[in-house]
mmCIF file of C-alpha atoms and ligand atoms in Angstrom:
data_model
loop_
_atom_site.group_PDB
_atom_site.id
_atom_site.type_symbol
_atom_site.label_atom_id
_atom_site.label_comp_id
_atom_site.label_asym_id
_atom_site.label_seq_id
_atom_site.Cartn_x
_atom_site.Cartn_y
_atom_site.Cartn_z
ATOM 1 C CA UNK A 1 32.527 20.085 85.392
ATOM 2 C CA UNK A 2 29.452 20.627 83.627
ATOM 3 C CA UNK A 3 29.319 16.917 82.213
ATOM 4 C CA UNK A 4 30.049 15.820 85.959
ATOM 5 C CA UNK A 5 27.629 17.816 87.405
ATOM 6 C CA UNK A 6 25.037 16.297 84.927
ATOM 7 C CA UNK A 7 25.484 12.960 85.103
ATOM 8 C CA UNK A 8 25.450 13.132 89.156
ATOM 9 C CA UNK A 9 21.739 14.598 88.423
ATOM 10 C CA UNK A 10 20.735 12.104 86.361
ATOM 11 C CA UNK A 11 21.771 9.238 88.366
ATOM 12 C CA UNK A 12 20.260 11.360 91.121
ATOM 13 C CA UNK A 13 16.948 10.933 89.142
ATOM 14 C CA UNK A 14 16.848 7.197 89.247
ATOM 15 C CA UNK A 15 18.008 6.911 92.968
ATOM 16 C CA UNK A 16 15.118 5.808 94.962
ATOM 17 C CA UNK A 17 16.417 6.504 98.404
ATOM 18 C CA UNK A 18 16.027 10.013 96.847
ATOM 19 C CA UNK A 19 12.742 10.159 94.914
ATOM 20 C CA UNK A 20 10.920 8.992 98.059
ATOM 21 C CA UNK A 21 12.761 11.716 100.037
ATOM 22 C CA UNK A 22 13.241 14.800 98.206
ATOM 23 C CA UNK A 23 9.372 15.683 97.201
ATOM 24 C CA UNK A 24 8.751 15.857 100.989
ATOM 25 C CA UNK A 25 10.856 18.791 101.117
ATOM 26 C CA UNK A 26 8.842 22.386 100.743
ATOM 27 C CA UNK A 27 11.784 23.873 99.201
ATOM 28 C CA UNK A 28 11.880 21.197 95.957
ATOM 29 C CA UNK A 29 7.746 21.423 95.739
ATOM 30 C CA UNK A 30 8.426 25.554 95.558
ATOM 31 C CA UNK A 31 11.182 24.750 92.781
ATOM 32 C CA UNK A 32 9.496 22.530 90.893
ATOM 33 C CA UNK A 33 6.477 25.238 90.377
ATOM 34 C CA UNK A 34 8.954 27.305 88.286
ATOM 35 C CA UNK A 35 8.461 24.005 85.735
ATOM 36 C CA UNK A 36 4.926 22.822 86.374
ATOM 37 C CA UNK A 37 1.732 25.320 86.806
ATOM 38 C CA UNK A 38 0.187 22.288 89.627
ATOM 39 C CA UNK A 39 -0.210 18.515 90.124
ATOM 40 C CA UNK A 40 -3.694 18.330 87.863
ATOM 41 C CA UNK A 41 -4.138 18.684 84.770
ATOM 42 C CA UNK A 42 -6.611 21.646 85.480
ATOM 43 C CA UNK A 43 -3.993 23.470 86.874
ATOM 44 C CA UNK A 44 -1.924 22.839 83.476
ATOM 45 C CA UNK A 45 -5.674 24.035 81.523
ATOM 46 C CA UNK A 46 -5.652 27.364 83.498
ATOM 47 C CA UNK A 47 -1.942 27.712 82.876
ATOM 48 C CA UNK A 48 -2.608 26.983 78.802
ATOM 49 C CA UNK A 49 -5.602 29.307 77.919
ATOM 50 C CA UNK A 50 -4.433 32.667 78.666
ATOM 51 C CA UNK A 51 -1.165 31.393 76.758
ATOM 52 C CA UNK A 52 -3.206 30.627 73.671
ATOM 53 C CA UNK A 53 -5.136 33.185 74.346
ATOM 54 C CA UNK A 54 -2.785 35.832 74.317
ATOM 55 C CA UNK A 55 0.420 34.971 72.497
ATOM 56 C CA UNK A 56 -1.317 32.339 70.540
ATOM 57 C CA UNK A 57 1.071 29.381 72.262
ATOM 58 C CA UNK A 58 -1.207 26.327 72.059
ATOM 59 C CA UNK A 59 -0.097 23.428 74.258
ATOM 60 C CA UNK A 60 0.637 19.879 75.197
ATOM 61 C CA UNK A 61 -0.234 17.852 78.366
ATOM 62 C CA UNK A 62 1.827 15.204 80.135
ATOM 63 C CA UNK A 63 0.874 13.384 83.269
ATOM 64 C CA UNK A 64 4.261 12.252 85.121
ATOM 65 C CA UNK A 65 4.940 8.846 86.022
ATOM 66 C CA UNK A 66 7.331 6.586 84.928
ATOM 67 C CA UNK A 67 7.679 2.401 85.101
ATOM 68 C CA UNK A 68 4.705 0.964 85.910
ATOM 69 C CA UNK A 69 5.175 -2.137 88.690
ATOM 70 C CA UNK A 70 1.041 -3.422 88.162
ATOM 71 C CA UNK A 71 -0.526 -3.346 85.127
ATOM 72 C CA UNK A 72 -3.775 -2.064 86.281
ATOM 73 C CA UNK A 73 -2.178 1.066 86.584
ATOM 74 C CA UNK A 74 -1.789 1.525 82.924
ATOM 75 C CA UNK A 75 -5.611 1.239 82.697
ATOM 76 C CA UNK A 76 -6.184 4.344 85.082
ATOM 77 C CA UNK A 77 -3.213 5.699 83.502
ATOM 78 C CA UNK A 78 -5.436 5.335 79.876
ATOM 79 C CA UNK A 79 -8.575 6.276 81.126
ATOM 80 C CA UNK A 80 -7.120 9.826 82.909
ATOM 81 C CA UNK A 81 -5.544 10.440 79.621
ATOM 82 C CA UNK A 82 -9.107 10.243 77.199
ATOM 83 C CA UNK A 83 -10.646 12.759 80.001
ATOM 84 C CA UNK A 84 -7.570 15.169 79.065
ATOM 85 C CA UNK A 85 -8.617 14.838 75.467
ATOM 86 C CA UNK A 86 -12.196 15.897 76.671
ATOM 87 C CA UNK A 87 -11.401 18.299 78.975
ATOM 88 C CA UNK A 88 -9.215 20.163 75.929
ATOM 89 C CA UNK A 89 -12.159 19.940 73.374
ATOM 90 C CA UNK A 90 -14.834 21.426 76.584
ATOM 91 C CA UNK A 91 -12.195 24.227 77.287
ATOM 92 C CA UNK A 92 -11.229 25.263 73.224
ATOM 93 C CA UNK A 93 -7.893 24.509 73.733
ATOM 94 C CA UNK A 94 -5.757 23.835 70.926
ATOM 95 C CA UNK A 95 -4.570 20.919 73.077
ATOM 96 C CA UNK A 96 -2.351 17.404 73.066
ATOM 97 C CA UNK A 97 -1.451 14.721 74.815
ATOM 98 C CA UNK A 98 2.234 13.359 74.993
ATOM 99 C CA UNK A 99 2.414 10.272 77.056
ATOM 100 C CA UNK A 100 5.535 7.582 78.060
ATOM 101 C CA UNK A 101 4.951 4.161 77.002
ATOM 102 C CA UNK A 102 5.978 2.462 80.043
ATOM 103 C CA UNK A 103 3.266 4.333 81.828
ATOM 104 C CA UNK A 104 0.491 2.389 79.583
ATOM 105 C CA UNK A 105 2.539 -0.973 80.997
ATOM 106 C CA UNK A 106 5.181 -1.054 78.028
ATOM 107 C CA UNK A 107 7.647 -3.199 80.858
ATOM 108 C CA UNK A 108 4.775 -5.303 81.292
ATOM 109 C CA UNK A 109 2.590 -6.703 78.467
ATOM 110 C CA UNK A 110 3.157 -4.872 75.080
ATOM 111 C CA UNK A 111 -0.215 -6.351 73.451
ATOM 112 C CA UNK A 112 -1.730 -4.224 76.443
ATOM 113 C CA UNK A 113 -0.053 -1.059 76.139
ATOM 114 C CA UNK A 114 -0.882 -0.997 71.983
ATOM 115 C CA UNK A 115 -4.476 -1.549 72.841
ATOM 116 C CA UNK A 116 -4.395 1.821 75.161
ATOM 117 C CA UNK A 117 -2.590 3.125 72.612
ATOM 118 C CA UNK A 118 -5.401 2.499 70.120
ATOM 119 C CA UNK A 119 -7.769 4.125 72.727
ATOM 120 C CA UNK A 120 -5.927 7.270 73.098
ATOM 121 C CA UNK A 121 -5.033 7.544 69.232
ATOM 122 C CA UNK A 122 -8.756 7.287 68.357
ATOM 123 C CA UNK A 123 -10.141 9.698 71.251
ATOM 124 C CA UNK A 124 -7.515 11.852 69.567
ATOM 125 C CA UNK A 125 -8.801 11.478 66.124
ATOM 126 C CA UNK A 126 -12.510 12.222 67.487
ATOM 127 C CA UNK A 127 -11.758 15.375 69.279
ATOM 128 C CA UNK A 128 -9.173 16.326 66.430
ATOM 129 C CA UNK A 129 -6.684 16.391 68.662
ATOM 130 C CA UNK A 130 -2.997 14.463 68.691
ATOM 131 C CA UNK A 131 -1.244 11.571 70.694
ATOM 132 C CA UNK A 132 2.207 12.096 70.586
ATOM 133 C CA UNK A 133 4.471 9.140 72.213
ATOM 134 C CA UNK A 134 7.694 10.328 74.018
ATOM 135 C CA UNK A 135 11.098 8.415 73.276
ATOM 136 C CA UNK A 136 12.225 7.147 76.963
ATOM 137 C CA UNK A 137 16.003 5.119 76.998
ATOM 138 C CA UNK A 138 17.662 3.625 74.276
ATOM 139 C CA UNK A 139 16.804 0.025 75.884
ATOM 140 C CA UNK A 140 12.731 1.468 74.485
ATOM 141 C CA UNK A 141 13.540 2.514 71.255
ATOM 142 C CA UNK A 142 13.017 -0.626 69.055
ATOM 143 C CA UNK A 143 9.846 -1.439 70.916
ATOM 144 C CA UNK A 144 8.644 1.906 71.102
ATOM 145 C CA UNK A 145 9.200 2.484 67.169
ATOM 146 C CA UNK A 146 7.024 -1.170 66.570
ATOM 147 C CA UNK A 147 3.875 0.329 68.348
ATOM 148 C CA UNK A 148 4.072 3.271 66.518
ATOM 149 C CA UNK A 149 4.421 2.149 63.321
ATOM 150 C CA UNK A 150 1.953 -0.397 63.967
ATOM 151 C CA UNK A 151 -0.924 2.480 64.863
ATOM 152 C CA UNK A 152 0.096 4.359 61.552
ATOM 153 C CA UNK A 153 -0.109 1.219 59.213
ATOM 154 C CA UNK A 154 -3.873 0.525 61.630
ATOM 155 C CA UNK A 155 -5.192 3.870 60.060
ATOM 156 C CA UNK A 156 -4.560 6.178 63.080
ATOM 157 C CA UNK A 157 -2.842 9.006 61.449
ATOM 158 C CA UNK A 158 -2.964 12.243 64.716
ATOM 159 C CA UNK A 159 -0.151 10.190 66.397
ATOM 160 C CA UNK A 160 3.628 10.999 66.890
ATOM 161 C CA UNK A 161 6.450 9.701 67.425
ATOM 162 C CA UNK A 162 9.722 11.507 69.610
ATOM 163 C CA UNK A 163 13.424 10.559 68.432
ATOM 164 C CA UNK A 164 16.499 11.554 69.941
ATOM 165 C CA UNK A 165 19.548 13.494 67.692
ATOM 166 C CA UNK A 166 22.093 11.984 70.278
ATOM 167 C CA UNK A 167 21.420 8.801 69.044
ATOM 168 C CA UNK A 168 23.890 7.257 66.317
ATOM 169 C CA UNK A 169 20.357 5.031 65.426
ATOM 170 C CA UNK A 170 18.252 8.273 64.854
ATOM 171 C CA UNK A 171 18.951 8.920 60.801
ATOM 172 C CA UNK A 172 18.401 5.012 60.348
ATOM 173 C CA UNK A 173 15.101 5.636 61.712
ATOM 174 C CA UNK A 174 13.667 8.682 60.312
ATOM 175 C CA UNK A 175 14.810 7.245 56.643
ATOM 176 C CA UNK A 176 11.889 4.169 58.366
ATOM 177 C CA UNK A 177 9.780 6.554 59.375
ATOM 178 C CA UNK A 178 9.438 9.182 57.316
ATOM 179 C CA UNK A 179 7.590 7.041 53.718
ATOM 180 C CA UNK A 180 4.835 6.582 56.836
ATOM 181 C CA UNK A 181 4.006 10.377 56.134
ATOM 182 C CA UNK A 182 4.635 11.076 59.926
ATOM 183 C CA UNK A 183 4.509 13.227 62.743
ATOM 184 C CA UNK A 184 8.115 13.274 64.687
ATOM 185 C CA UNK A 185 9.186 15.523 67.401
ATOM 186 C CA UNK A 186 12.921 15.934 67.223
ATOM 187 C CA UNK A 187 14.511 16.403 70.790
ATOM 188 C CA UNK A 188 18.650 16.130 71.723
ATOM 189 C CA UNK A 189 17.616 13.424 74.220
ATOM 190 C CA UNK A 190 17.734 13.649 78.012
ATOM 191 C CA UNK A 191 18.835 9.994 79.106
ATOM 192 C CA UNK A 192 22.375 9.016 79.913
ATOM 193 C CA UNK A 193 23.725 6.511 77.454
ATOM 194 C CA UNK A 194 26.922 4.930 75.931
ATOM 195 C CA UNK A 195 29.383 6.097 73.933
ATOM 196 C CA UNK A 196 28.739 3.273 71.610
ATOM 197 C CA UNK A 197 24.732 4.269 71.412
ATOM 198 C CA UNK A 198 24.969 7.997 71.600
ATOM 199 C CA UNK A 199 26.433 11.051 70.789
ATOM 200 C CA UNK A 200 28.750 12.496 73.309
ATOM 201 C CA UNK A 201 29.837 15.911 72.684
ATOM 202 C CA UNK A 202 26.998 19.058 72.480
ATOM 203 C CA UNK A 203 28.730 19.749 69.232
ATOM 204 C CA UNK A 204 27.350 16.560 67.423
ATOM 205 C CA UNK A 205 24.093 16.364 69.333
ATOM 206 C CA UNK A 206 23.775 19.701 67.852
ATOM 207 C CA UNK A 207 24.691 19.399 64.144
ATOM 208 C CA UNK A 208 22.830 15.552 64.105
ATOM 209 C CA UNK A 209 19.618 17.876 65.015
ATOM 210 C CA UNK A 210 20.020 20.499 62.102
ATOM 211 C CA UNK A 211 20.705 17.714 60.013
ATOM 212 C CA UNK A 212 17.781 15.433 60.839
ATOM 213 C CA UNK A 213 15.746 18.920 61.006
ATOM 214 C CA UNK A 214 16.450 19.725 57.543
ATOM 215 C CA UNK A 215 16.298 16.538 56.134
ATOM 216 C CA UNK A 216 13.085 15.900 57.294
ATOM 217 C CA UNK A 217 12.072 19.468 56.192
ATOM 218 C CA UNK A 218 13.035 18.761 52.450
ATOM 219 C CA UNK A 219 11.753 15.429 52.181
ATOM 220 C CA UNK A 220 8.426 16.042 50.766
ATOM 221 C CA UNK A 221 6.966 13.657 52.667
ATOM 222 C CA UNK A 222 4.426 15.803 54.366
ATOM 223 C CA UNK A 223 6.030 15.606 58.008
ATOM 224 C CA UNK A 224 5.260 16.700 60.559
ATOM 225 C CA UNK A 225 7.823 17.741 62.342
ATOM 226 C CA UNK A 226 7.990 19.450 65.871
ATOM 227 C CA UNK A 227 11.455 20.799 67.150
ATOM 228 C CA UNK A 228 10.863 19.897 71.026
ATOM 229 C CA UNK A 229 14.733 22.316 72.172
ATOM 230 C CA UNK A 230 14.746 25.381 73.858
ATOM 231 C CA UNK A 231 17.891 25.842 71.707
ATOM 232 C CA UNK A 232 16.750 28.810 70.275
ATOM 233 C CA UNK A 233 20.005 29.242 67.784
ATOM 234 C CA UNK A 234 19.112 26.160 66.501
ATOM 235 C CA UNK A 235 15.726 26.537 65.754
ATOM 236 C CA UNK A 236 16.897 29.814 63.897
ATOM 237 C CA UNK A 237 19.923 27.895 61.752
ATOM 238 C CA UNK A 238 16.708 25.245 60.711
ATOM 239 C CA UNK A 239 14.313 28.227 59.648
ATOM 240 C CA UNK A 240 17.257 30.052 57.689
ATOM 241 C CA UNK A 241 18.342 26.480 55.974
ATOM 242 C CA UNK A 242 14.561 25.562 54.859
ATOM 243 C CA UNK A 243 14.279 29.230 53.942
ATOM 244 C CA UNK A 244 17.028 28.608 51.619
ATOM 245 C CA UNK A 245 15.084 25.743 49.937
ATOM 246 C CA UNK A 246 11.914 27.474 49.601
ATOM 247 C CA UNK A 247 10.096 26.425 52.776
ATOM 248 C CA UNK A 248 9.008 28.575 55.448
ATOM 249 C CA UNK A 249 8.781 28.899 59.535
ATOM 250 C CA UNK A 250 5.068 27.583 59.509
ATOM 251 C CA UNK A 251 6.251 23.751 58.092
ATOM 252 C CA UNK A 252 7.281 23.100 61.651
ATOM 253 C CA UNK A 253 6.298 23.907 65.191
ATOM 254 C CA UNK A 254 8.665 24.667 67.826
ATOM 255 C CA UNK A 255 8.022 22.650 71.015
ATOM 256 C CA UNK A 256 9.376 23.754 74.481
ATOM 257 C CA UNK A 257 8.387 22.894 78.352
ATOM 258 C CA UNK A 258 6.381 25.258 79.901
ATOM 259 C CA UNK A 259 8.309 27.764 82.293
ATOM 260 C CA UNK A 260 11.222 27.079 80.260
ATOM 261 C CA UNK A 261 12.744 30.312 78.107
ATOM 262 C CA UNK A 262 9.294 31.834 78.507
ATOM 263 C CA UNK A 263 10.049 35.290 77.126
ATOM 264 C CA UNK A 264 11.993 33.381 73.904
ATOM 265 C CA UNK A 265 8.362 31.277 73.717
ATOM 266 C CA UNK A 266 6.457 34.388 72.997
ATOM 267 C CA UNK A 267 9.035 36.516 71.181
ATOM 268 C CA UNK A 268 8.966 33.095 68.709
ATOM 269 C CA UNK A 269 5.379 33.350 68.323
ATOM 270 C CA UNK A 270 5.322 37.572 67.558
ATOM 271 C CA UNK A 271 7.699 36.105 64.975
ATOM 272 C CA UNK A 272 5.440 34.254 63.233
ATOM 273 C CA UNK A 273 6.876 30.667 64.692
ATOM 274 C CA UNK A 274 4.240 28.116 65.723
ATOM 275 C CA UNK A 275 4.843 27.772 69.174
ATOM 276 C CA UNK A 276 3.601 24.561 71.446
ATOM 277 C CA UNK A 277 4.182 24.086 75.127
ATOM 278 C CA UNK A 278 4.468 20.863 77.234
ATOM 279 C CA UNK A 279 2.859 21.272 80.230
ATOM 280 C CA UNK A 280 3.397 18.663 82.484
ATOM 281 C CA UNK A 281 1.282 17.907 85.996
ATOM 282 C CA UNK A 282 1.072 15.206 88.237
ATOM 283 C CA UNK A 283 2.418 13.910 91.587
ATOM 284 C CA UNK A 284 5.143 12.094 90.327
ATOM 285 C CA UNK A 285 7.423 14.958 89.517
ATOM 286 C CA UNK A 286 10.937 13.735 91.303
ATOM 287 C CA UNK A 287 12.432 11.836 88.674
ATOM 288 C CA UNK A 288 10.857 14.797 85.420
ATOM 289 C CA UNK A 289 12.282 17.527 87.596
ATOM 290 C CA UNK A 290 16.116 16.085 88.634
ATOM 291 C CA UNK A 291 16.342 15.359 84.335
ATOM 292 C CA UNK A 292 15.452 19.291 83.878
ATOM 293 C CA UNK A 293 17.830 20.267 86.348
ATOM 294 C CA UNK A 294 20.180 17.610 84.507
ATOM 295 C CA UNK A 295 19.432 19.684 80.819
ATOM 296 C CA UNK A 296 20.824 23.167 82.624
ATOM 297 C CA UNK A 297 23.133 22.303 86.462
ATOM 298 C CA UNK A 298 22.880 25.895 86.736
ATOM 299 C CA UNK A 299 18.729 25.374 88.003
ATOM 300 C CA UNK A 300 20.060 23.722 90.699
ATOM 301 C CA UNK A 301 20.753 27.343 91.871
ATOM 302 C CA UNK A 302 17.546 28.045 91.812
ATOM 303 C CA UNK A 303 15.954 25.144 93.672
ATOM 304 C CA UNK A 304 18.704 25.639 96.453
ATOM 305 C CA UNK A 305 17.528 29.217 96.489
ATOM 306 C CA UNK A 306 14.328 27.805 97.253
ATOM 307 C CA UNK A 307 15.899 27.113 100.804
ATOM 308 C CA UNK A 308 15.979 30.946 102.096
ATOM 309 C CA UNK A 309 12.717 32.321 103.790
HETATM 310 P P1 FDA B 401 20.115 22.491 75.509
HETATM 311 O O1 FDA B 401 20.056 21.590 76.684
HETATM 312 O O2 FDA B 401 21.316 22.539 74.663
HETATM 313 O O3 FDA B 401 19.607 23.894 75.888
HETATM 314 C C1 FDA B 401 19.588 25.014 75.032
HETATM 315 C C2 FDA B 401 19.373 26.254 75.877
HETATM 316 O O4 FDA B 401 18.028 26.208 76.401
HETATM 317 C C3 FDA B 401 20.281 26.316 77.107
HETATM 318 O O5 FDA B 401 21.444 27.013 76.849
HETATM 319 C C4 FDA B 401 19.399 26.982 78.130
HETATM 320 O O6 FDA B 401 19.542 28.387 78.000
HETATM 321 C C5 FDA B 401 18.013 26.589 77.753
HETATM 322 N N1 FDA B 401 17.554 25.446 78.577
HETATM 323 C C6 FDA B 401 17.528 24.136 78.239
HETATM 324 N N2 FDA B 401 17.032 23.378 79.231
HETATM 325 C C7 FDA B 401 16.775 24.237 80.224
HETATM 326 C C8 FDA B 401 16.253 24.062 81.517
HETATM 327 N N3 FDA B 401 15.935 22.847 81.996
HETATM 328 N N4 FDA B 401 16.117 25.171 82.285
HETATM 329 C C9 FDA B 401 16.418 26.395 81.822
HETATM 330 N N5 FDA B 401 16.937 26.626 80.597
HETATM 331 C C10 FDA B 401 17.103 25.557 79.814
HETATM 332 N N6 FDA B 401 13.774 13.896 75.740
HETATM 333 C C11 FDA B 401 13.713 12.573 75.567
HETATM 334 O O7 FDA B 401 14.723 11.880 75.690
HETATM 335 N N7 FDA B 401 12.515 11.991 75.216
HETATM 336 C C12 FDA B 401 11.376 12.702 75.023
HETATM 337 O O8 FDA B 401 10.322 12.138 74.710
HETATM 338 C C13 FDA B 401 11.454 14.116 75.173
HETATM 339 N N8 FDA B 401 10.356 14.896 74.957
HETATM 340 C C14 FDA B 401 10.492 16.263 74.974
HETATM 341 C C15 FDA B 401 9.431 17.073 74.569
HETATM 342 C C16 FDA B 401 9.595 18.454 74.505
HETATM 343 C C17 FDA B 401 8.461 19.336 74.061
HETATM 344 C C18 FDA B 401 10.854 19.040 74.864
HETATM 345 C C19 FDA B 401 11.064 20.519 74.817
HETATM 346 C C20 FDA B 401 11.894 18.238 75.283
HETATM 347 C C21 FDA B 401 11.735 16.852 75.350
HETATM 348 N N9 FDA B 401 12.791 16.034 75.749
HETATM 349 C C22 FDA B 401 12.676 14.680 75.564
HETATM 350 C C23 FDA B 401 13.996 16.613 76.402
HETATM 351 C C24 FDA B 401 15.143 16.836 75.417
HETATM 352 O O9 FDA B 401 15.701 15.622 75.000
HETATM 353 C C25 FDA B 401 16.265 17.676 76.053
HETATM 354 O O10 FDA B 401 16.804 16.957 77.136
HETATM 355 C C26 FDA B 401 15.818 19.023 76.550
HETATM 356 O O11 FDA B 401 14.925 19.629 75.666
HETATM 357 C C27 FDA B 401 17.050 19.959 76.750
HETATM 358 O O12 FDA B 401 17.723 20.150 75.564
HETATM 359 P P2 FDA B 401 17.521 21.426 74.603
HETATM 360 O O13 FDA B 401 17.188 20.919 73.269
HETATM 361 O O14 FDA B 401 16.538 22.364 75.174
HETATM 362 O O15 FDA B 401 18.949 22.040 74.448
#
């Protein structure tokens, strides 16, 4: 039921009789609040500094938008993200920026999209801040790992890289990545793909994540390694593992979305775990929001309950 119910929402995500629909109705723009402090990112700054201010949760910033059609775009796209990297430094924030590579034109000209990469990574660097790069379908992955290995080997060393545990590719990978010293989120993954590509069961996904976790933990290759789950019980069977070998809760960061587990966000950070939250703004929200309600059917609950007065 549960595997039905999600794969109906992520096809649902795609459909676009749907995305130009649904966001029209009042009762998805009140839902999708519960996920997403506004639609600019100074509504995601307002939602970050009393977070960092008070439970010491620092934060991320994402701009939706998916599959650029013009390539234009991409430049607006690149030139809104190097404000977010200034408007972090003016407001103190302990701030990044995590951005999809098809939004800097990745279906369109890849020499393009590395030369906005290049921007962003180096307004990053100035304003000692971080460019992370998300991990979109398995159709991205080779093209997305090029560019990124391409900006470490170029000398621009505050930039990161997302992989996916559901993916049988993902311990080929990090054994590629990880001699480049680098930054890697770890996430389950949140696309729908093949048996023959991915995972299928929770059960792997799960134990391919501890394992890629810890491996990256003991490598002594100076990762960096952020744990993007709310899987709480996870993050606790990595901490007691490394803890085992020596290495404590402060050699990675735990990375959630904001308004998701909120209360487990801050009773991590009281713990001494350092705690990050994606905070994610914009007007293109339909596709972002049907995947959450993909990750847990039960939210769909709560957006229908959006419906009463
Ligand atoms: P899982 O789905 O097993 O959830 C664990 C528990 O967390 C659930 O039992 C539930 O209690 C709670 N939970 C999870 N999702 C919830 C929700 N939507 N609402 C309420 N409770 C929820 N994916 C990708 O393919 N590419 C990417 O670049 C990224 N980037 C990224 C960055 C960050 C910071 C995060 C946190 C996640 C991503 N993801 C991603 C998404 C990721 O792949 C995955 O789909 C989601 O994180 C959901 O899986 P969990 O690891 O949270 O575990």
């Amino acid at each position: 039921m549960y595997g039905i119910a999600r794969r109906a929402l992520l096809w649902a995500s795609g459909n676009r009789w749907l995305k130009e629909r649904l966001p029209r109705y009042r009762f998805m723009q009140r839902a999708v609040r519960r996920f997403m402090p506004g639609e600019t990112v100074a509504d995601a700054f307002d939602a970050a500094a009393p977070l960092q201010a008070q439970h010491r949760i620092v934060s991320e910033y994402t701009k939706l938008g998916e599959n650029l059609t013009v390539l234009t775009e991409a430049d607006a796209v690149a030139d809104h993200y190097l404000g977010v990297y200034d408007g972090i430094k003016e407001r103190g924030l302990d701030g990044e920026v995590s951005v999809k590579l098809t939004q800097l034109g990745l279906d369109l000209d890849t020499e393009a999209t590395y030369a906005h990469c290049v921007r962003l990574a180096t307004r990053a660097a100035e304003t000692a801040s971080w460019f992370w790069i998300d991990m979109e379908d398995s159709s991205y992955v080779d093209r997305t790992l090029a560019i990124f290995e391409r900006l470490r080997r170029e000398g621009h060393e505050r930039t990161g890289i997302c992989v996916q545990s559901y993916l049988r590719r993902t311990p080929a990978d990090v054994e590629r990545l990880l001699p480049l010293g680098a930054a890697i989120r770890l996430v389950k993954g949140a696309y729908d793909e093949k048996d023959d590509i991915a995972l299928r069961s929770r059960g792997e996904v799960d134990a391919a994540f501890v394992s890629l976790a810890v491996t990256m933990l003991r490598s002594g290759k100076g990762v960096r390694l952020g744990l993007g789950t709310h899987d709480v019980r996870l993050v606790e069977q990595i901490a007691g593992q490394a803890a085992a070998s020596g290495i404590g809760r402060e050699a990675f960061e735990v990375q959630m979305l904001y308004g998701i587990r909120a209360n487990e966000q801050r009773r991590m950070a009281r713990e001494g775990y350092r705690v990050r939250v994606l905070i994610a703004y914009g007007d293109a929200w339909y596709p972002w929001y049907v995947r959450r309600l993909a990750e847990r059917p039960a939210n769909v609950l709560f957006a229908l309950r959006q419906l009463l007065p």
